[in-house]
Amino acid sequence: MIPATQIRKGMTIRHDNELYVVVDKEHVAPGNWRAMVQAKLRNLARGSMVQYRFRSTDKVEEVYLDGKEMEYLY
């Protein structure tokens, strides 16, 4: 588990028991409020885009995936 402030573009994370790729990330620190991380995430299973706002104290699970080139023989 890593703090939400360490999320980076291109990273794969698990959020709400689903896998997401971080497409874009912005650290926002409004004047009176606490800092937050606004992330644009792509769901790996469905391909849908979601914007989610993490508090700076939130923890996310980083996932490591192995890519493998495959050839289908019909």
Short mmCIF file of C-alpha atoms in Angstrom, two decimals:
data_model
loop_
_atom_site.label_atom_id
_atom_site.label_comp_id
_atom_site.label_asym_id
_atom_site.label_seq_id
_atom_site.Cartn_x
_atom_site.Cartn_y
_atom_site.Cartn_z
CA MET A 1 0.00 0.00 0.00
CA ILE A 2 1.29 3.42 -0.96
CA PRO A 3 -0.03 6.88 -0.07
CA ALA A 4 -2.21 8.52 -2.72
CA THR A 5 0.37 11.30 -3.13
CA GLN A 6 2.79 8.75 -4.66
CA ILE A 7 0.45 7.79 -7.51
CA ARG A 8 2.18 8.29 -10.86
CA LYS A 9 0.97 8.37 -14.46
CA GLY A 10 1.03 4.90 -16.05
CA MET A 11 0.88 3.09 -12.71
CA THR A 12 -1.58 0.20 -12.23
CA ILE A 13 -3.56 0.31 -8.98
CA ARG A 14 -6.37 -1.65 -7.31
CA HIS A 15 -9.29 0.52 -6.17
CA ASP A 16 -12.67 -0.83 -5.02
CA ASN A 17 -11.46 -4.37 -5.93
CA GLU A 18 -10.96 -3.44 -9.59
CA LEU A 19 -7.77 -2.78 -11.57
CA TYR A 20 -7.16 0.69 -12.99
CA VAL A 21 -4.37 2.36 -14.96
CA VAL A 22 -3.61 5.96 -13.98
CA VAL A 23 -4.06 8.05 -17.14
CA ASP A 24 -3.59 11.46 -15.55
CA LYS A 25 -2.89 12.76 -12.06
CA GLU A 26 -3.04 16.21 -10.54
CA HIS A 27 -2.11 17.23 -7.02
CA VAL A 28 -4.58 19.91 -5.84
CA ALA A 29 -4.05 22.03 -2.74
CA PRO A 30 -6.91 24.53 -2.40
CA GLY A 31 -6.33 27.42 0.00
CA ASN A 32 -8.42 26.50 3.04
CA TRP A 33 -8.87 22.77 2.47
CA ARG A 34 -6.60 19.78 2.73
CA ALA A 35 -4.55 18.66 -0.24
CA MET A 36 -5.94 15.98 -2.54
CA VAL A 37 -4.96 14.00 -5.60
CA GLN A 38 -7.36 14.08 -8.53
CA ALA A 39 -6.74 11.09 -10.80
CA LYS A 40 -8.18 10.02 -14.13
CA LEU A 41 -8.33 6.21 -14.14
CA ARG A 42 -9.03 3.67 -16.89
CA ASN A 43 -10.69 0.41 -15.83
CA LEU A 44 -8.72 -2.52 -17.27
CA ALA A 45 -11.70 -4.90 -17.45
CA ARG A 46 -14.25 -2.56 -19.05
CA GLY A 47 -12.11 0.19 -20.59
CA SER A 48 -14.22 2.95 -19.04
CA MET A 49 -12.69 6.19 -17.74
CA VAL A 50 -13.34 7.37 -14.18
CA GLN A 51 -12.23 10.48 -12.34
CA TYR A 52 -11.58 9.90 -8.65
CA ARG A 53 -10.43 12.24 -5.91
CA PHE A 54 -8.13 10.72 -3.29
CA ARG A 55 -7.40 12.47 -0.01
CA SER A 56 -3.70 12.82 0.73
CA THR A 57 -4.08 10.39 3.67
CA ASP A 58 -5.71 7.63 1.54
CA LYS A 59 -3.74 4.48 0.72
CA VAL A 60 -3.92 2.61 -2.59
CA GLU A 61 -2.56 -0.78 -3.58
CA GLU A 62 -0.03 -0.76 -6.41
CA VAL A 63 -0.30 -3.78 -8.73
CA TYR A 64 2.49 -5.15 -10.91
CA LEU A 65 1.38 -6.82 -14.16
CA ASP A 66 3.47 -8.92 -16.54
CA GLY A 67 2.92 -8.38 -20.25
CA LYS A 68 3.37 -11.29 -22.60
CA GLU A 69 3.19 -11.27 -26.38
CA MET A 70 0.93 -14.03 -27.65
CA GLU A 71 0.13 -15.48 -31.05
CA TYR A 72 -3.19 -17.20 -31.65
CA LEU A 73 -3.19 -20.29 -33.88
CA TYR A 74 -6.62 -21.08 -35.28
#
